[in-house]
Structures are given as structure tokens and as C-alpha cells.
Coordinates of C-alpha atoms in Angstrom, one line a residue:
M1 CA 0.0 0.0 0.0
T2 CA 1.5 3.3 -1.0
Q3 CA 1.2 6.7 0.7
T4 CA -1.2 7.9 -2.0
D5 CA -3.5 4.9 -1.6
P6 CA -7.0 6.5 -1.4
K7 CA -8.2 4.2 1.4
K8 CA -5.2 4.9 3.6
A9 CA -5.5 8.6 2.9
K10 CA -9.2 8.5 3.9
L11 CA -8.4 6.7 7.1
E12 CA -5.6 9.2 8.0
Y13 CA -8.0 12.1 7.3
N14 CA -10.7 10.6 9.4
K15 CA -8.3 10.1 12.3
L16 CA -6.9 13.6 12.0
Q17 CA -10.3 15.2 11.8
K18 CA -11.5 13.2 14.8
N19 CA -8.4 14.2 16.8
L20 CA -8.8 17.9 16.0
R21 CA -12.5 17.9 16.7
A22 CA -11.9 16.2 20.1
N23 CA -9.2 18.7 21.0
V24 CA -11.5 21.6 20.1
G25 CA -14.4 20.1 22.0
R26 CA -12.1 19.5 25.1
A27 CA -10.9 23.1 25.0
I28 CA -14.4 24.5 24.7
N29 CA -15.5 22.3 27.6
D30 CA -12.5 23.1 29.8
Y31 CA -12.9 26.8 29.5
N32 CA -16.7 27.0 29.0
M33 CA -16.0 28.8 25.7
I34 CA -19.4 28.4 24.2
E35 CA -22.7 28.5 26.1
E36 CA -26.4 28.1 25.3
N37 CA -27.6 30.7 22.7
D38 CA -24.2 32.1 22.1
V39 CA -23.5 34.0 18.8
V40 CA -20.0 33.1 17.9
M41 CA -18.2 35.5 15.6
A42 CA -15.6 33.3 13.8
C43 CA -12.8 35.6 12.6
I44 CA -11.6 34.3 9.2
S45 CA -8.4 35.7 7.8
G46 CA -8.0 33.3 4.9
G47 CA -5.3 31.3 6.6
K48 CA -5.3 27.6 7.3
D49 CA -6.0 28.0 11.0
S50 CA -9.1 30.1 10.8
F51 CA -10.5 27.9 8.0
A52 CA -10.0 24.8 10.1
M53 CA -11.5 26.6 13.2
L54 CA -14.7 27.5 11.2
D55 CA -14.9 24.0 9.8
I56 CA -14.7 22.4 13.2
L57 CA -17.0 24.8 14.9
L58 CA -19.7 24.2 12.3
S59 CA -19.2 20.4 12.8
L60 CA -19.6 20.7 16.5
K61 CA -22.6 23.0 16.1
A62 CA -24.4 20.3 14.3
S63 CA -24.0 17.7 17.1
A64 CA -23.6 19.8 20.3
P65 CA -26.2 19.4 23.1
I66 CA -26.6 23.2 23.2
D67 CA -27.8 25.7 20.6
F68 CA -25.4 28.4 19.3
E69 CA -24.9 30.3 16.1
V70 CA -21.7 30.7 14.1
I71 CA -21.2 33.8 11.9
A72 CA -18.0 34.1 9.7
V73 CA -16.4 37.5 9.6
N74 CA -13.5 38.7 7.5
L75 CA -11.8 42.0 7.9
D76 CA -10.7 43.1 4.4
Q77 CA -7.7 45.3 5.2
K78 CA -7.4 46.4 1.6
Q79 CA -4.0 44.9 1.0
P80 CA -2.9 45.2 -2.6
G81 CA -3.9 42.2 -4.7
F82 CA -6.2 40.7 -2.0
P83 CA -8.6 38.4 -3.8
E84 CA -11.9 39.8 -2.5
D85 CA -14.1 37.1 -4.1
V86 CA -12.4 34.1 -2.5
L87 CA -13.9 34.2 1.0
P88 CA -17.5 35.2 0.0
N89 CA -17.5 32.4 -2.5
Y90 CA -16.2 30.0 0.1
F91 CA -18.7 31.1 2.8
E92 CA -21.6 30.7 0.3
S93 CA -20.4 27.3 -0.7
I94 CA -20.6 26.0 2.8
N95 CA -23.8 27.9 3.6
V96 CA -22.6 29.9 6.6
P97 CA -23.8 33.4 7.3
Y98 CA -21.0 35.9 6.9
Y99 CA -19.9 39.6 6.9
I100 CA -17.0 41.2 5.1
I101 CA -15.7 44.3 6.8
D102 CA -14.0 46.8 4.5
K103 CA -11.5 48.9 6.4
D104 CA -8.2 50.1 5.0
T105 CA -5.9 49.4 7.9
Y106 CA -3.2 48.4 5.4
S107 CA -2.6 52.1 4.5
V108 CA -2.6 53.1 8.1
V109 CA 0.1 50.5 9.0
K110 CA 2.3 51.3 6.0
S111 CA 2.1 55.1 6.8
K112 CA 3.0 54.6 10.5
I113 CA 5.6 51.8 10.4
P114 CA 9.0 52.5 8.7
E115 CA 10.0 50.2 5.9
G116 CA 11.7 47.0 7.3
K117 CA 10.2 47.3 10.7
T118 CA 7.7 44.7 11.9
T119 CA 4.1 45.6 11.4
C120 CA 2.3 43.0 13.5
G121 CA 1.9 45.0 16.6
L122 CA 0.0 48.0 15.1
C123 CA -1.8 45.7 12.6
S124 CA -3.2 43.5 15.4
R125 CA -4.3 46.5 17.5
L126 CA -6.2 47.9 14.5
R127 CA -7.8 44.6 13.7
R128 CA -8.7 44.0 17.3
G129 CA -10.5 47.3 17.7
T130 CA -12.4 46.8 14.5
L131 CA -13.5 43.3 15.4
Y132 CA -14.5 44.2 19.0
S133 CA -16.7 47.0 17.8
F134 CA -18.3 44.9 15.0
A135 CA -19.0 42.1 17.4
E136 CA -21.3 44.4 19.4
K137 CA -23.0 45.7 16.3
I138 CA -24.1 42.1 15.2
G139 CA -24.9 40.9 18.7
A140 CA -22.0 38.4 18.9
T141 CA -21.4 37.2 22.4
K142 CA -18.1 35.4 21.7
I143 CA -15.2 36.3 19.3
A144 CA -13.4 33.2 18.0
L145 CA -9.8 33.5 16.9
G146 CA -7.7 30.8 15.2
H147 CA -4.7 30.7 17.4
H148 CA -3.4 27.2 18.2
M149 CA -1.1 25.7 20.8
D150 CA 2.1 26.6 18.9
D151 CA 1.0 30.2 18.6
I152 CA 0.4 30.4 22.4
V153 CA 3.8 28.9 23.3
E154 CA 5.5 31.2 20.8
T155 CA 3.8 34.2 22.4
L156 CA 5.0 33.0 25.8
F157 CA 8.6 33.2 24.7
L158 CA 8.2 36.4 22.8
N159 CA 6.8 38.1 25.9
M160 CA 9.7 36.7 28.0
F161 CA 12.5 37.5 25.6
H162 CA 11.3 40.9 24.4
G163 CA 8.7 42.1 26.9
A164 CA 10.2 40.8 30.2
N165 CA 6.9 39.4 31.3
L166 CA 5.5 35.9 31.8
S167 CA 2.3 35.8 29.7
A168 CA 0.9 34.2 26.6
M169 CA -2.5 34.1 24.9
P170 CA -5.2 32.5 27.1
P171 CA -7.8 30.1 25.6
K172 CA -10.5 32.5 26.9
L173 CA -10.1 36.2 27.5
R174 CA -12.4 39.1 28.5
S175 CA -11.4 42.4 26.9
D176 CA -10.0 45.2 29.0
D177 CA -13.3 47.1 28.7
Q178 CA -15.2 43.9 29.6
R179 CA -17.5 44.3 26.6
N180 CA -16.2 41.2 24.7
I181 CA -15.0 37.7 25.3
V182 CA -12.4 36.2 23.0
I183 CA -12.1 32.4 22.7
R184 CA -9.4 30.3 21.0
P185 CA -11.0 27.0 20.2
L186 CA -7.8 25.6 18.7
S187 CA -5.8 26.1 21.9
Y188 CA -5.2 22.3 22.2
C189 CA -4.4 21.8 18.5
R190 CA -0.9 21.5 17.1
E191 CA 0.0 23.5 14.0
K192 CA 1.5 20.5 12.2
D193 CA -2.0 18.8 12.4
L194 CA -3.7 21.9 11.1
I195 CA -1.3 22.0 8.2
R196 CA -2.2 18.5 7.3
F197 CA -5.9 19.1 7.8
A198 CA -5.8 22.1 5.4
E199 CA -4.0 20.0 2.8
Y200 CA -6.7 17.4 3.0
K201 CA -9.5 20.0 2.8
E202 CA -7.8 22.1 0.1
Y203 CA -8.9 25.4 1.6
P204 CA -8.5 28.5 -0.6
I205 CA -5.6 29.9 1.4
I206 CA -5.0 33.6 1.1
P207 CA -1.4 34.7 2.1
C208 CA -0.9 37.8 4.2
N209 CA 1.1 40.3 2.0
L210 CA 1.4 42.7 4.8
C211 CA 3.4 40.7 7.3
G212 CA 3.7 37.2 5.9
S213 CA 6.8 38.0 4.0
Q214 CA 8.7 39.7 6.8
E215 CA 11.6 37.3 7.4
N216 CA 13.0 39.4 10.3
L217 CA 10.0 38.8 12.5
Q218 CA 10.8 38.0 16.1
R219 CA 8.1 35.3 16.0
Q220 CA 9.9 33.5 13.2
A221 CA 13.1 33.3 15.3
I222 CA 11.1 31.9 18.3
K223 CA 9.3 29.4 15.9
G224 CA 12.7 28.2 14.7
M225 CA 14.0 27.8 18.3
L226 CA 10.9 25.8 19.3
S227 CA 11.1 23.7 16.2
G228 CA 14.7 22.7 17.1
W229 CA 13.6 21.8 20.6
E230 CA 10.7 19.7 19.3
K231 CA 13.1 17.8 17.0
E232 CA 15.5 17.1 19.9
Q233 CA 12.7 16.1 22.3
P234 CA 9.2 15.5 20.7
G235 CA 6.4 16.7 23.0
R236 CA 8.3 19.6 24.4
I237 CA 5.9 22.2 23.0
Y238 CA 3.0 20.3 24.6
N239 CA 4.8 20.2 27.9
I240 CA 5.5 24.0 27.8
F241 CA 1.8 24.6 27.1
K242 CA 0.8 22.3 30.0
S243 CA 3.1 24.3 32.2
I244 CA 1.1 27.5 31.8
Q245 CA -1.9 25.5 33.0
N246 CA 0.0 24.4 36.1
V247 CA 1.3 27.6 37.6
S248 CA 2.9 27.8 41.1
P249 CA 3.1 31.5 42.2
T250 CA 5.1 30.5 45.3
Q251 CA 7.9 29.2 42.9
L252 CA 8.1 32.3 40.8
A253 CA 9.0 35.9 41.9
D254 CA 6.0 38.1 41.4
T255 CA 5.3 39.9 44.6
S256 CA 1.8 40.9 43.4
L257 CA 0.8 37.2 43.1
Y258 CA 2.4 36.0 46.4
N259 CA 3.3 37.8 49.6
F260 CA 7.0 36.9 49.9
S261 CA 7.7 39.8 52.3
D262 CA 5.7 38.5 55.3
L263 CA 6.8 34.9 55.2
Q264 CA 7.5 33.6 58.7
I265 CA 8.8 30.4 60.2
D266 CA 6.0 28.2 61.8
R267 CA 7.3 25.1 63.6
T268 CA 4.1 24.5 65.6
G269 CA 2.7 21.8 63.3
D270 CA 3.9 18.2 62.7
K271 CA 7.3 18.0 61.1
Q272 CA 7.6 16.6 57.7
E273 CA 10.2 14.0 56.9
Y274 CA 13.1 15.5 55.0
A275 CA 15.2 13.4 52.7
F276 CA 18.8 12.8 54.1
E277 CA 18.0 14.7 57.3
E278 CA 20.4 12.8 59.5
E279 CA 23.5 14.9 59.1
V280 CA 27.1 14.0 60.0
V281 CA 28.8 17.1 61.2
S282 CA 32.6 17.1 60.9
S283 CA 33.4 20.9 60.9
T284 CA 36.2 21.7 63.4
S285 CA 34.5 25.0 64.3
F286 CA 31.4 23.1 65.2
D287 CA 33.2 21.7 68.3
D288 CA 33.3 25.2 69.7
V289 CA 29.6 25.6 70.0
Q290 CA 26.9 23.7 71.8
Y291 CA 25.9 20.5 69.9
I292 CA 22.4 20.5 68.5
N293 CA 20.7 17.2 67.4
V294 CA 19.4 18.2 64.0
V295 CA 17.2 15.2 63.9
E296 CA 15.4 15.7 67.2
V297 CA 14.9 19.5 67.2
N298 CA 11.3 20.4 68.3

């Protein structure tokens, strides 16, 4: 049986689809992302991740024990050469309600950011503001973004290396003004699986001409670093992601999360057994002070 055998390809596709669908369902359940009568605004950029997110959300909608709506929304940033007919044709082909927002953020970014500098920061802020405002206009109660596990881990290291803070992109987020809730249904999905899924589905991928060609992006350097780690030790990205779900404030150094200043000794309770607690003291200077039995101290 060859790699191109149709039966084998179908089996692999079914397995991949089932795995992605299960991961999305688990993330939605863990973070209570979607509730009864929610109107989910699925933000579709034209990339593989948002296409897959929309596909899986629609699949879950058909079988979920709760009722919710999914509306596809694309922000047309007026990038030169952007194929404006691709997404409307696709949305109509799968019979999903949709909106196309026309807003020339491309010109704003190009006028504000010097040539050669990264545009992602300003671009994302402009997109976020537009999408937040539009969500209210159409009565959307959740804003779904297509960020996956690799994106979240990359953001963690970007913020550490370049922002000196320990933060990433949470699976569920309430906006600063508390008027919108953002969800990331693909939080438990790996990018490599989404790439394969997109190849099977043959989505009409639209490249981002604004930032996709910027080879000097800090995120690309982080992605390369993590890719190398993953090759050395498969599963490392997953373990890093799990670590941000298992945070111990007492083992970090943020005084706003834990009161280190007022820590006091308390020896009133039962003593725990320490490993290797029976010490052998051979220091010559120790003979000059009163002997203390380190094992029997009360």
C-alpha cells in the first residue's frame, strides 16, 4: 500500500479530523468557551488555522447538546492584490452566514511603520479594535480566533524575551473594557496537524502580503527555536503549554501574586520527613559551639 492509496488517505484524514475535533471540544468544555444561545463570531483571515476553526465549529454546532450560532467575519484590510471574491464564494459554498468588513488598515500601518520594521503590533491592534466594535453591532457574544497551541507557546517566549513578562494568549479572555469575550478553540491543537488538515480540505488559502513576507519577525526566530527543541525532544511544546496551565506562584518571583515579604517560620505543626535529614557534622568550628541534634529538634 502506497502513501497515495485512497483508502489509507481517507483513514488518515478521518483520524486527523477526529483528533482535531476532540481537541477543540475539550478546550471548549475546559474553559466554557461556548454557552447556550451564544452567537460566535468566527474571525476568518483566509489562513489555514481560521479555515479549520470555522470547519470544526460548524461540525460541533451540528452535534452539540446546546444551541449556538456561528457567523463568519472577515476583515478586508485592503492589502494590494487581495482576492476579494475568495472568501465570500467559500462562505456561500458551505452555507454559513458571513460579513466582510471593508477597512483600509493596510494604508494606516504602512504610513505609521517605517520600511523594514515589523508591522504585526500595530496591525493586530487595529484589527482587534475593529472586530471588537463589530461584534457588538451584530450581537456576537463570543469572538473566536484561530490561534493554536504553537502560537500560544511562541507568544509566551516572545513576551519573556522581548517584553520581560510571563504571559501568553489565554484560551479565553475578557477584553479590558469587559465588553467582549475572546475564545481560542484551537488552543489544544498543534500547528502540524492543522497544516495536514488544510491540505486534505484544500482550503482556498490567502497569504498575508502585509506581514507574511517579513523574514525578520521575532516570532519567526522563536518558531525556529521551538522547532529545534521539538526535534530534539518530541512533545516539548506540549509540555511547555501544559506548564502555563499548572502555575505555582510561590515558585516564581512576582510579589503581586504572592506575599513573599511577610513569610515567617512556623514550627508548631507536625514536622515533615526530610530526605537525608540525619547529618554528619565534621566541621572543626562546630566543636566550639553547643551540639544540636538536628534530627530531634522540636
